[in-house]
Short mmCIF file of C-alpha atoms in Angstrom, two decimals:
data_model
loop_
_atom_site.label_atom_id
_atom_site.label_comp_id
_atom_site.label_asym_id
_atom_site.label_seq_id
_atom_site.Cartn_x
_atom_site.Cartn_y
_atom_site.Cartn_z
CA UNK W 30 -2.51 -14.85 164.91
CA UNK W 31 -2.48 -18.18 163.32
CA UNK W 32 -1.10 -22.14 165.10
CA UNK W 33 1.30 -23.53 162.98
CA UNK W 34 0.57 -27.64 164.10
CA UNK W 35 4.42 -29.51 164.58
CA UNK W 36 3.96 -32.68 163.50
CA UNK W 37 6.44 -35.18 165.68
CA UNK W 38 8.75 -37.79 163.33
CA UNK W 39 7.65 -41.27 165.04
CA UNK W 40 10.46 -42.95 166.98
CA UNK W 41 11.84 -45.58 165.70
CA UNK W 42 14.79 -46.23 168.23
CA UNK W 43 16.32 -45.89 171.31
CA UNK W 44 13.38 -45.57 172.80
CA UNK W 45 12.42 -47.46 176.17
CA UNK W 46 9.44 -50.16 175.99
CA UNK W 47 6.40 -49.09 178.42
CA UNK W 48 5.63 -52.05 179.75
CA UNK W 49 4.21 -53.31 182.26
CA UNK W 50 7.84 -53.08 184.01
CA UNK W 51 8.45 -49.41 183.99
CA UNK W 52 5.87 -49.31 185.94
CA UNK W 53 7.12 -51.87 188.14
CA UNK W 54 10.94 -51.23 188.06
CA UNK W 55 11.00 -48.58 191.18
CA UNK W 56 8.84 -51.01 193.34
CA UNK W 57 10.69 -54.21 192.60
CA UNK W 58 14.43 -51.79 192.62
CA UNK W 59 13.01 -51.57 196.64
CA UNK W 60 11.79 -54.68 197.27
CA UNK W 61 15.29 -56.58 195.87
CA UNK W 62 17.33 -54.32 197.39
CA UNK W 63 15.65 -54.66 200.90
CA UNK W 64 15.34 -58.34 200.21
CA UNK W 65 19.62 -58.30 199.65
CA UNK W 66 20.10 -55.81 202.86
CA UNK W 67 18.11 -58.30 205.20
CA UNK W 68 19.26 -61.45 203.92
CA UNK W 69 22.91 -60.46 203.53
CA UNK W 70 22.32 -58.90 207.27
CA UNK W 71 21.05 -62.34 208.49
CA UNK W 72 23.94 -64.45 207.30
CA UNK W 73 27.13 -62.18 208.20
CA UNK W 74 25.17 -62.47 211.87
CA UNK W 75 23.88 -65.93 212.16
CA UNK W 76 27.95 -67.10 211.24
CA UNK W 77 30.36 -64.07 210.97
CA UNK W 78 29.79 -61.31 213.38
CA UNK W 79 28.71 -62.46 216.87
CA UNK W 80 24.93 -62.20 217.37
CA UNK W 81 25.64 -60.63 220.38
CA UNK W 82 26.79 -57.30 218.74
CA UNK W 83 25.08 -57.25 215.47
CA UNK W 84 21.71 -59.29 216.12
CA UNK W 85 20.53 -60.47 213.06
CA UNK W 86 17.30 -59.30 211.94
CA UNK W 87 15.02 -61.77 213.14
CA UNK W 88 15.85 -61.78 216.64
CA UNK W 89 15.38 -57.21 215.66
CA UNK W 90 12.27 -57.94 214.68
CA UNK W 91 10.87 -60.67 217.62
CA UNK W 92 12.70 -57.57 219.84
CA UNK W 93 10.44 -55.41 218.24
CA UNK W 94 6.96 -56.93 218.30
CA UNK W 95 6.58 -57.24 222.39
CA UNK W 96 7.91 -52.98 221.97
CA UNK W 97 5.03 -52.52 219.93
CA UNK W 98 1.88 -54.74 221.23
CA UNK W 99 3.26 -53.24 224.93
CA UNK W 100 2.80 -49.36 223.09
CA UNK W 101 5.82 -48.20 224.57
CA UNK W 102 7.77 -47.69 221.14
CA UNK W 103 5.03 -45.99 220.53
CA UNK W 104 5.13 -43.96 224.09
CA UNK W 105 8.72 -42.54 222.59
CA UNK W 106 8.18 -42.25 218.98
CA UNK W 107 5.03 -39.82 219.86
CA UNK W 108 7.80 -38.22 222.43
CA UNK W 109 9.89 -37.53 220.54
CA UNK W 110 8.06 -35.96 217.44
CA UNK W 111 6.17 -33.47 219.83
CA UNK W 112 8.94 -32.41 220.66
CA UNK W 113 10.62 -32.48 216.67
CA UNK W 114 7.87 -31.12 215.67
CA UNK W 115 7.37 -28.06 218.48
CA UNK W 116 10.66 -26.97 217.85
CA UNK W 117 10.87 -27.42 214.41
CA UNK W 118 7.62 -25.25 214.39
CA UNK W 119 9.22 -22.28 216.66
CA UNK W 120 12.05 -22.38 214.60
CA UNK W 121 10.84 -22.40 211.31
CA UNK W 122 8.83 -19.18 212.27
CA UNK W 123 11.37 -16.98 213.44
CA UNK W 124 13.37 -18.08 210.80
CA UNK W 125 11.30 -17.05 208.32
CA UNK W 126 10.40 -13.50 209.74
CA UNK W 127 14.22 -12.87 210.33
CA UNK W 128 15.20 -13.77 207.34
CA UNK W 129 12.73 -11.97 205.03
CA UNK W 130 13.19 -8.90 207.28
CA UNK W 131 17.06 -9.75 206.49
CA UNK W 132 17.00 -10.87 202.60
CA UNK W 133 15.37 -6.89 203.00
CA UNK W 134 17.19 -4.24 204.38
CA UNK W 135 20.73 -4.57 203.68
CA UNK W 136 21.37 -2.81 207.31
CA UNK W 137 19.76 -5.08 209.03
CA UNK W 138 21.60 -8.03 207.20
CA UNK W 139 25.37 -6.51 207.72
CA UNK W 140 24.60 -5.93 211.13
CA UNK W 141 23.11 -9.54 211.93
CA UNK W 142 24.94 -11.67 209.57
CA UNK W 143 28.14 -11.62 211.19
CA UNK W 144 27.17 -12.81 214.50
CA UNK W 145 24.95 -15.89 212.14
CA UNK W 146 28.00 -16.59 210.71
CA UNK W 147 29.80 -17.35 214.20
CA UNK W 148 26.65 -19.22 216.02
CA UNK W 149 25.86 -21.32 212.82
CA UNK W 150 29.13 -23.54 213.97
CA UNK W 151 27.65 -24.13 216.94
CA UNK W 152 25.75 -27.77 216.31
CA UNK W 153 23.18 -28.62 218.42
CA UNK W 154 25.65 -31.17 219.52
CA UNK W 155 27.33 -28.41 221.48
CA UNK W 156 24.50 -26.73 223.00
CA UNK W 157 23.53 -29.20 224.86
CA UNK W 158 25.45 -28.65 228.48
CA UNK W 159 24.27 -24.85 228.03
CA UNK W 160 20.84 -25.85 227.52
CA UNK W 161 20.41 -28.61 230.22
CA UNK W 162 21.90 -25.34 232.53
CA UNK W 163 19.23 -22.77 231.11
CA UNK W 164 15.93 -24.84 230.96
CA UNK W 165 16.74 -28.57 232.96
CA UNK W 166 16.02 -31.84 231.57
CA UNK W 167 12.92 -30.85 230.88
CA UNK W 168 10.96 -30.60 227.69
CA UNK W 169 12.22 -26.92 227.02
CA UNK W 170 15.64 -27.62 226.87
CA UNK W 171 14.80 -30.83 223.76
CA UNK W 172 12.56 -27.50 222.21
CA UNK W 173 15.03 -24.98 221.89
CA UNK W 174 17.83 -27.55 220.90
CA UNK W 175 15.70 -28.01 218.07
CA UNK W 176 14.69 -24.52 217.63
CA UNK W 177 18.56 -24.23 217.68
CA UNK W 178 19.12 -26.99 215.28
CA UNK W 179 16.57 -25.68 212.79
CA UNK W 180 16.56 -21.85 212.42
CA UNK W 181 20.01 -21.33 210.93
CA UNK W 182 19.11 -23.81 207.87
CA UNK W 183 15.82 -22.47 207.11
CA UNK W 184 16.86 -18.43 208.15
CA UNK W 185 20.42 -18.67 205.61
CA UNK W 186 17.68 -19.96 202.91
CA UNK W 187 14.93 -17.56 203.19
CA UNK W 188 17.76 -14.47 202.60
CA UNK W 189 19.09 -16.23 199.79
CA UNK W 190 15.62 -16.91 197.85
CA UNK W 191 14.41 -13.18 199.08
CA UNK W 192 17.71 -11.87 197.58
CA UNK W 193 17.46 -13.73 194.93
CA UNK W 194 13.98 -12.52 193.51
CA UNK W 195 15.04 -11.99 189.89
CA UNK W 196 15.28 -7.97 188.64
CA UNK W 197 13.21 -8.46 185.90
CA UNK W 198 10.07 -9.40 188.36
CA UNK W 199 10.69 -6.98 190.68
CA UNK W 200 10.27 -4.83 188.44
CA UNK W 201 7.83 -5.60 186.32
CA UNK W 202 5.31 -5.70 189.01
CA UNK W 203 6.32 -1.84 189.52
CA UNK W 204 5.24 -0.79 186.55
CA UNK W 205 2.39 -2.66 187.21
CA UNK W 206 1.78 -0.22 189.87
CA UNK W 207 2.64 -2.40 193.30
CA UNK W 208 3.48 -0.69 196.09
CA UNK W 209 7.49 -1.53 198.11
CA UNK W 210 5.38 -3.41 200.76
CA UNK W 211 3.05 -4.83 198.40
CA UNK W 212 6.19 -6.06 195.79
CA UNK W 213 7.68 -7.56 199.43
CA UNK W 214 4.48 -10.05 199.98
CA UNK W 215 3.21 -10.17 196.92
CA UNK W 216 6.45 -10.58 194.85
CA UNK W 217 9.41 -11.05 196.83
CA UNK W 218 8.32 -13.45 199.03
CA UNK W 219 6.51 -16.12 196.65
CA UNK W 220 9.66 -16.33 195.06
CA UNK W 221 11.50 -16.88 197.99
CA UNK W 222 8.85 -20.04 198.62
CA UNK W 223 11.02 -22.98 196.87
CA UNK W 224 14.23 -21.66 198.74
CA UNK W 225 12.49 -22.05 202.34
CA UNK W 226 11.14 -24.87 201.54
CA UNK W 227 14.17 -26.82 200.32
CA UNK W 228 15.61 -25.26 203.64
CA UNK W 229 12.81 -26.03 206.00
CA UNK W 230 13.47 -30.44 204.21
CA UNK W 231 17.57 -30.03 205.48
CA UNK W 232 16.37 -28.31 208.30
CA UNK W 233 14.34 -31.56 209.15
CA UNK W 234 16.96 -33.41 208.97
CA UNK W 235 18.38 -31.80 211.38
CA UNK W 236 16.19 -31.26 213.57
CA UNK W 237 15.44 -35.59 213.67
CA UNK W 238 19.41 -35.93 213.99
CA UNK W 239 19.62 -33.28 217.06
CA UNK W 240 17.18 -35.25 219.56
CA UNK W 241 18.72 -38.37 220.01
CA UNK W 242 21.66 -36.76 221.45
CA UNK W 243 19.81 -34.57 223.53
CA UNK W 244 17.39 -37.22 224.56
CA UNK W 245 20.71 -39.63 225.14
CA UNK W 246 22.71 -36.73 227.49
CA UNK W 247 19.37 -35.18 229.00
CA UNK W 248 16.05 -36.55 229.56
CA UNK W 249 13.57 -39.70 230.57
CA UNK W 250 11.71 -40.16 228.23
CA UNK W 251 12.39 -40.35 223.10
CA UNK W 252 13.55 -42.17 221.48
CA UNK W 253 17.49 -41.20 222.55
CA UNK W 254 16.39 -42.34 226.00
CA UNK W 255 15.33 -45.83 224.92
CA UNK W 256 19.02 -45.96 223.48
CA UNK W 257 20.74 -44.83 226.28
CA UNK W 258 19.03 -47.26 228.71
CA UNK W 259 18.93 -50.18 226.23
CA UNK W 260 23.11 -49.63 225.68
CA UNK W 261 23.64 -49.80 229.45
CA UNK W 262 22.07 -52.85 229.65
CA UNK W 263 23.60 -54.03 226.95
CA UNK W 264 20.62 -54.89 225.10
CA UNK W 265 21.83 -55.02 221.63
CA UNK W 266 18.26 -55.75 220.01
CA UNK W 267 16.56 -52.99 221.81
CA UNK W 268 19.42 -50.63 220.52
CA UNK W 269 19.05 -51.43 216.99
CA UNK W 270 14.88 -51.63 217.56
CA UNK W 271 15.18 -48.35 218.16
CA UNK W 272 17.63 -47.43 215.08
CA UNK W 273 15.39 -48.67 212.53
CA UNK W 274 13.22 -46.51 214.08
CA UNK W 275 14.89 -43.11 213.95
CA UNK W 276 15.50 -43.46 210.09
CA UNK W 277 12.10 -45.08 209.51
CA UNK W 278 10.40 -41.90 211.21
CA UNK W 279 12.72 -39.35 209.60
CA UNK W 280 12.00 -40.85 206.19
CA UNK W 281 7.84 -41.10 206.66
CA UNK W 282 8.17 -37.47 208.25
CA UNK W 283 10.25 -35.99 205.11
CA UNK W 284 7.72 -37.82 202.44
CA UNK W 285 4.70 -36.66 204.61
CA UNK W 286 6.60 -33.02 204.08
CA UNK W 287 6.88 -33.36 200.13
CA UNK W 288 3.45 -34.23 200.62
CA UNK W 289 2.09 -31.41 202.30
CA UNK W 290 4.45 -28.91 199.91
CA UNK W 291 3.55 -30.02 196.78
CA UNK W 292 -0.63 -30.66 197.89
CA UNK W 293 -0.30 -26.55 199.47
CA UNK W 294 2.27 -24.84 197.58
CA UNK W 295 2.60 -26.90 194.28
CA UNK W 296 1.90 -23.09 192.50
CA UNK W 297 4.90 -21.71 193.95
CA UNK W 298 7.27 -24.49 193.61
CA UNK W 299 7.36 -24.14 189.07
CA UNK W 300 10.93 -22.89 188.59
CA UNK W 301 10.68 -21.23 184.90
CA UNK W 302 13.76 -21.99 183.25
CA UNK W 303 15.24 -20.25 179.96
CA UNK W 304 13.02 -19.75 177.46
CA UNK K 27 4.87 12.78 173.51
CA UNK K 28 8.04 10.95 175.03
CA UNK K 29 10.99 14.10 175.46
CA UNK K 30 14.53 13.35 176.20
CA UNK K 31 16.50 16.10 176.72
CA UNK K 32 20.69 16.35 176.82
CA UNK K 33 20.76 13.31 179.22
CA UNK K 34 24.06 11.93 180.54
CA UNK K 35 24.09 9.10 182.37
CA UNK K 36 27.38 8.24 184.64
CA UNK K 37 28.70 5.10 186.75
CA UNK K 38 30.50 5.49 189.52
CA UNK K 39 32.78 8.09 191.60
CA UNK K 40 34.96 11.34 189.45
CA UNK K 41 38.78 8.69 189.12
CA UNK K 42 36.55 5.71 188.18
CA UNK K 43 33.64 7.00 186.36
CA UNK K 44 31.78 5.53 183.21
CA UNK K 45 29.86 7.89 181.14
CA UNK K 46 27.64 5.50 179.38
CA UNK K 47 25.48 8.27 178.18
CA UNK K 48 26.35 11.22 176.70
CA UNK K 49 24.16 14.69 175.92
CA UNK K 50 21.13 12.70 174.00
CA UNK K 51 18.20 14.07 172.86
CA UNK K 52 15.29 12.26 171.31
CA UNK K 53 11.49 12.98 170.93
CA UNK K 54 8.96 10.09 170.74
CA UNK K 55 5.25 11.23 168.92
CA UNK K 56 2.74 9.76 170.83
CA UNK K 57 1.78 6.75 168.54
CA UNK K 58 4.96 5.94 166.72
CA UNK K 59 6.50 2.73 166.73
CA UNK K 60 10.83 3.35 167.98
CA UNK K 61 13.71 1.48 167.46
CA UNK K 62 16.75 2.22 169.73
CA UNK K 63 19.37 0.36 167.59
CA UNK K 64 22.88 0.05 168.97
CA UNK K 65 25.84 -2.41 169.53
CA UNK K 66 26.08 -4.46 173.01
CA UNK K 67 27.02 -1.66 175.53
CA UNK K 68 26.07 0.59 173.26
CA UNK K 69 23.35 2.11 176.60
CA UNK K 70 20.41 1.03 174.69
CA UNK K 71 19.04 -1.08 177.53
CA UNK K 72 20.25 1.91 180.15
CA UNK K 73 18.41 5.17 178.12
CA UNK K 74 15.48 2.92 178.11
CA UNK K 75 16.15 1.72 181.76
CA UNK K 76 15.56 5.62 182.28
CA UNK K 77 12.67 6.37 181.01
CA UNK K 78 11.07 3.28 182.77
CA UNK K 79 12.14 5.46 185.84
CA UNK K 80 14.57 2.41 187.14
CA UNK K 81 17.50 4.45 187.13
CA UNK K 82 18.10 8.55 186.85
CA UNK K 83 19.69 10.91 184.84
CA UNK K 84 23.16 11.74 186.24
CA UNK K 85 21.84 15.44 183.75
CA UNK K 86 19.27 16.38 181.80
CA UNK K 87 15.98 15.12 181.40
CA UNK K 88 13.72 13.02 180.46
CA UNK K 89 9.38 13.50 180.31
CA UNK K 90 5.97 12.29 179.43
CA UNK K 91 3.68 14.43 178.65
CA UNK K 92 5.78 17.34 180.09
CA UNK K 93 5.52 15.11 183.23
CA UNK K 94 9.51 14.87 184.41
CA UNK K 95 9.57 10.83 184.93
CA UNK K 96 10.96 10.62 188.66
CA UNK K 97 10.35 6.51 189.41
CA UNK K 98 8.13 3.65 187.63
CA UNK K 99 4.75 4.97 186.87
CA UNK K 100 1.58 2.82 185.18
CA UNK K 101 1.77 4.76 182.31
CA UNK K 102 5.12 3.39 180.99
CA UNK K 103 5.35 -0.51 181.41
CA UNK K 104 8.21 -2.41 180.75
CA UNK K 105 8.51 -5.43 178.94
CA UNK K 106 11.65 -8.10 179.18
CA UNK K 107 13.95 -10.58 177.51
CA UNK K 108 13.24 -13.30 179.84
CA UNK K 109 9.73 -13.67 180.22
CA UNK K 110 10.46 -16.67 183.07
CA UNK K 111 11.89 -14.22 185.50
CA UNK K 112 9.19 -11.27 184.81
CA UNK K 113 6.45 -13.12 184.86
CA UNK K 114 4.22 -14.84 188.05
CA UNK K 115 5.37 -18.35 188.33
CA UNK K 116 2.77 -18.89 191.04
CA UNK K 117 0.26 -17.11 189.32
CA UNK K 118 -2.19 -18.28 186.01
CA UNK K 119 -1.75 -16.96 183.31
CA UNK K 120 -5.72 -15.40 184.16
CA UNK K 121 -3.70 -13.97 186.95
CA UNK K 122 -0.94 -12.96 185.66
CA UNK K 123 -3.46 -10.05 183.86
CA UNK K 124 -5.36 -9.91 186.71
CA UNK K 125 -2.39 -9.04 188.98
CA UNK K 126 -1.91 -5.19 187.21
CA UNK K 127 -6.14 -4.41 187.80
CA UNK K 128 -6.55 -6.33 191.47
CA UNK K 129 -3.69 -3.54 192.93
CA UNK K 130 -5.60 -0.60 191.27
CA UNK K 131 -8.88 -2.13 193.14
CA UNK K 132 -10.92 -2.85 189.78
CA UNK K 133 -14.32 -4.30 190.25
CA UNK K 134 -14.79 -7.81 189.31
CA UNK K 135 -17.15 -7.76 186.32
CA UNK K 136 -14.94 -4.96 184.61
CA UNK K 137 -11.52 -7.19 185.40
CA UNK K 138 -12.88 -9.71 183.81
CA UNK K 139 -14.17 -8.09 180.75
CA UNK K 140 -10.48 -6.98 180.36
CA UNK K 141 -8.14 -10.18 180.99
CA UNK K 142 -10.47 -12.23 178.58
CA UNK K 143 -10.01 -8.62 176.17
CA UNK K 144 -6.44 -9.14 175.88
CA UNK K 145 -6.53 -12.70 176.53
CA UNK K 146 -8.13 -13.37 173.49
CA UNK K 147 -5.88 -9.90 171.55
CA UNK K 148 -3.23 -12.22 172.60
CA UNK K 149 -4.75 -15.46 172.00
CA UNK K 150 -3.91 -17.12 174.90
CA UNK K 151 -8.29 -17.28 175.89
CA UNK K 152 -7.40 -21.85 176.03
CA UNK K 153 -4.44 -21.16 178.12
CA UNK K 154 -6.48 -19.09 181.30
CA UNK K 155 -5.39 -21.48 183.80
CA UNK K 156 -2.19 -22.56 182.06
CA UNK K 157 0.83 -21.88 184.31
CA UNK K 158 3.51 -19.94 182.56
CA UNK K 159 6.00 -22.83 183.13
CA UNK K 160 3.17 -24.76 180.82
CA UNK K 161 3.67 -21.97 178.00
CA UNK K 162 6.35 -21.61 175.05
CA UNK K 163 8.92 -19.06 175.27
CA UNK K 164 6.78 -17.44 172.29
CA UNK K 165 3.52 -17.83 174.44
CA UNK K 166 5.66 -16.31 177.26
CA UNK K 167 5.86 -13.28 175.07
CA UNK K 168 2.40 -12.70 174.53
CA UNK K 169 1.99 -13.32 177.82
CA UNK K 170 4.05 -10.31 179.54
CA UNK K 171 2.08 -8.41 176.61
CA UNK K 172 -1.33 -8.79 177.70
CA UNK K 173 -0.51 -8.75 181.43
CA UNK K 174 1.45 -4.66 180.42
CA UNK K 175 -1.66 -4.18 178.10
CA UNK K 176 -4.31 -5.08 180.54
CA UNK K 177 -3.35 -1.90 182.58
CA UNK K 178 -4.01 0.88 180.08
CA UNK K 179 -0.51 1.84 179.96
CA UNK K 180 0.43 4.24 177.32
CA UNK K 181 4.18 3.01 175.94
CA UNK K 182 5.38 -0.03 176.29
CA UNK K 183 9.57 -0.04 176.58
CA UNK K 184 10.70 -3.02 174.98
CA UNK K 185 14.10 -4.52 176.20
CA UNK K 186 14.96 -7.01 172.87
CA UNK K 187 11.89 -9.15 173.77
CA UNK K 188 12.65 -11.32 171.27
CA UNK K 189 16.12 -11.79 171.19
CA UNK K 190 15.60 -15.38 173.22
CA UNK K 191 13.50 -16.64 170.94
CA UNK K 192 14.22 -19.44 167.53
CA UNK K 193 14.02 -17.58 164.05
CA UNK K 194 10.39 -18.60 162.90
CA UNK K 195 8.62 -17.56 166.58
CA UNK K 196 10.67 -14.14 166.32
CA UNK K 197 9.23 -13.46 162.67
CA UNK K 198 5.76 -14.08 163.95
CA UNK K 199 6.14 -12.29 167.17
CA UNK K 200 7.05 -9.14 164.37
CA UNK K 201 4.31 -9.99 162.71
CA UNK K 202 1.92 -10.02 165.98
CA UNK K 203 3.59 -7.01 168.23
CA UNK K 204 2.41 -5.55 164.70
CA UNK K 205 -1.04 -5.86 164.80
CA UNK K 206 -0.93 -5.48 168.59
CA UNK K 207 0.36 -2.35 167.22
CA UNK K 208 -2.07 -1.30 165.60
CA UNK K 209 -5.00 -2.28 167.12
CA UNK K 210 -3.67 -0.21 170.18
CA UNK K 211 -2.27 2.36 168.51
CA UNK K 212 0.59 2.63 172.04
CA UNK K 213 3.82 4.09 172.02
CA UNK K 214 6.07 1.74 171.31
CA UNK K 215 10.39 2.10 172.46
CA UNK K 216 12.08 -1.39 171.31
CA UNK K 217 15.28 -1.99 171.63
CA UNK K 218 17.38 -4.51 169.79
CA UNK K 219 20.23 -5.15 168.04
CA UNK K 220 18.99 -6.92 165.35
CA UNK K 221 19.28 -4.91 161.82
CA UNK K 222 16.35 -6.71 160.25
CA UNK K 223 14.10 -6.62 162.68
CA UNK K 224 14.14 -2.95 163.49
CA UNK K 225 13.72 -2.39 159.94
CA UNK K 226 11.45 -4.96 160.13
CA UNK K 227 9.21 -3.13 163.08
CA UNK K 228 9.47 0.89 163.22
CA UNK K 229 8.67 4.58 162.12
CA UNK K 230 11.67 5.83 162.91
CA UNK K 231 15.44 3.88 164.24
CA UNK K 232 17.58 5.63 166.29
CA UNK K 233 21.20 4.48 166.16
CA UNK K 234 23.71 4.47 168.82
CA UNK K 235 26.97 5.30 168.96
CA UNK K 236 29.45 2.27 170.83
CA UNK K 237 29.85 3.16 174.47
CA UNK K 238 31.37 4.41 176.36
CA UNK K 239 29.08 8.33 176.26
CA UNK K 240 27.28 7.03 173.79
CA UNK K 241 25.57 9.73 171.89
CA UNK K 242 22.94 9.03 168.18
CA UNK K 243 24.73 8.13 165.59
CA UNK K 244 21.40 8.57 163.15
CA UNK K 245 17.70 8.53 163.19
CA UNK K 246 17.27 7.22 160.07
CA UNK K 247 13.41 7.83 159.89
CA UNK K 248 12.35 3.51 157.55
CA UNK K 249 9.18 5.04 155.62
CA UNK K 250 8.47 1.10 153.88
CA UNK K 251 4.63 0.33 153.48
CA UNK K 252 3.17 -1.51 156.37
CA UNK K 253 3.13 -5.04 156.74
CA UNK K 254 6.51 -4.95 156.16
CA UNK K 255 8.65 -7.90 154.50
CA UNK K 256 11.76 -8.69 153.94
CA UNK K 257 11.31 -8.75 150.36
CA UNK K 258 10.72 -5.95 150.20
CA UNK K 259 13.17 -3.62 147.33
CA UNK K 260 14.00 -1.24 149.47
CA UNK K 261 14.23 -3.55 152.45
CA UNK K 262 17.79 -4.65 151.95
CA UNK K 263 18.86 -0.92 150.67
CA UNK K 264 18.26 0.55 154.16
CA UNK K 265 20.29 -2.51 155.69
CA UNK K 266 23.37 -1.96 154.22
CA UNK K 267 22.48 1.98 154.79
CA UNK K 268 22.11 1.02 158.79
CA UNK K 269 24.74 -1.92 158.90
CA UNK K 270 27.33 0.57 157.18
CA UNK K 271 26.90 2.88 159.81
CA UNK K 272 27.30 0.29 162.88
CA UNK K 273 29.81 -1.38 160.94
CA UNK K 274 32.04 2.09 161.18
CA UNK K 275 31.24 2.42 164.96
CA UNK K 276 32.56 -1.20 165.71
CA UNK K 277 35.54 -0.59 163.39
CA UNK K 278 35.95 3.41 165.45
CA UNK K 279 36.53 1.27 167.95
CA UNK K 280 38.76 -1.61 167.63
#
């Protein structure tokens, strides 16, 4: 078969200039927006608001330095992160196992779906009191709450992913001689990967939002505990350090997760648009 | 030989039942290129799905070489219009073709040879490490053909495979498919609603009536020398004749 070379007309108008600025623009925007944010905050805290209620960034930073130097903040980060990771992994693994079975076997789905539809409206925060009664204020209650905040997001996405395997792909595998089990393992599950990963990212955010209330109400360590004790002593600077840490840790974790997905699951993430 | 004997297909139960196909009989000889031509909703895809074994018959029998078709089998490979769905996007071009060979446990060296042979045949040899998302529409369809041919089926079942391609690519795919058919001698059952496409490709064209209760309106022997061109003298005559048949069909419905 001969190939046809398509010669594109040289673009003359409406082409953005490809200069150094094109590459630097995203970084410049981030630096710019952060600078404006901190500058406005500094001015407002110094001249408009009560600095005891909203401490200026310079004071927050000054408070953070000794906490970093003594390692206090890292201790709390470490404890919270371990809780999040253990609960997240447990929730994800179990949700994927349940999800692929429910997505594949209609009877199991019909049986379990009503229960899940009710349970998933119970937020991890709502489960704190019962978790403390069941597991005490130790680590297990935190694992359970993170698990709870992870499980349903991953489960629902996994079910959707398994159910939405294109009929044509399933049938193509049948024609190529694949058994039901082979189709399930080699076609259905890989087709569901983008859905599962999306569920995991949402669940990750949920896990970070769940750990804080759990630690505020029932813990003796972690970032939520740091918030709680600082509030009791009305140390607003330390509260702001804790809040900034939580957003930073969440953001970094998501970036690491996306990077890991890109590295390991890249080939499964490609959706082909219709021709 | 592919044999369809008095096949009917009914969807649903008695009061709301839909009779898609009504008492259809057809014989496709080994190596023949048969087009199923008809307006939308005439049941051509239903018939193709029955031949593939994706759907069962309500009455009658469909058989291949005397063996009744009861489910999908690797002697009949279906070829889909939406290559994006039908291909495995997480596998490279090469791995897509290898998929069926791995399942049947072909030794590595032999599989390598087969993969290379068919990739060369469809002209995707230099794209073997690419992924389906990086291919053009026409290339994806060629990959689908290579993947199907690699397991050496007797029959290719094609469901409007080129309908989503642009006119130029479609025309090139016709030439390409004709070459593949000549080289491999496969039996092809090709569903289309494009009259010109069916005249260019088919030995015989089975024209289906509008559903419900679809039947064959007529089966036409094309008889033009190959390779064919739309500019051939008898092409237009045949086109007019088939168009007349189809127009009557559609008019009768309204």
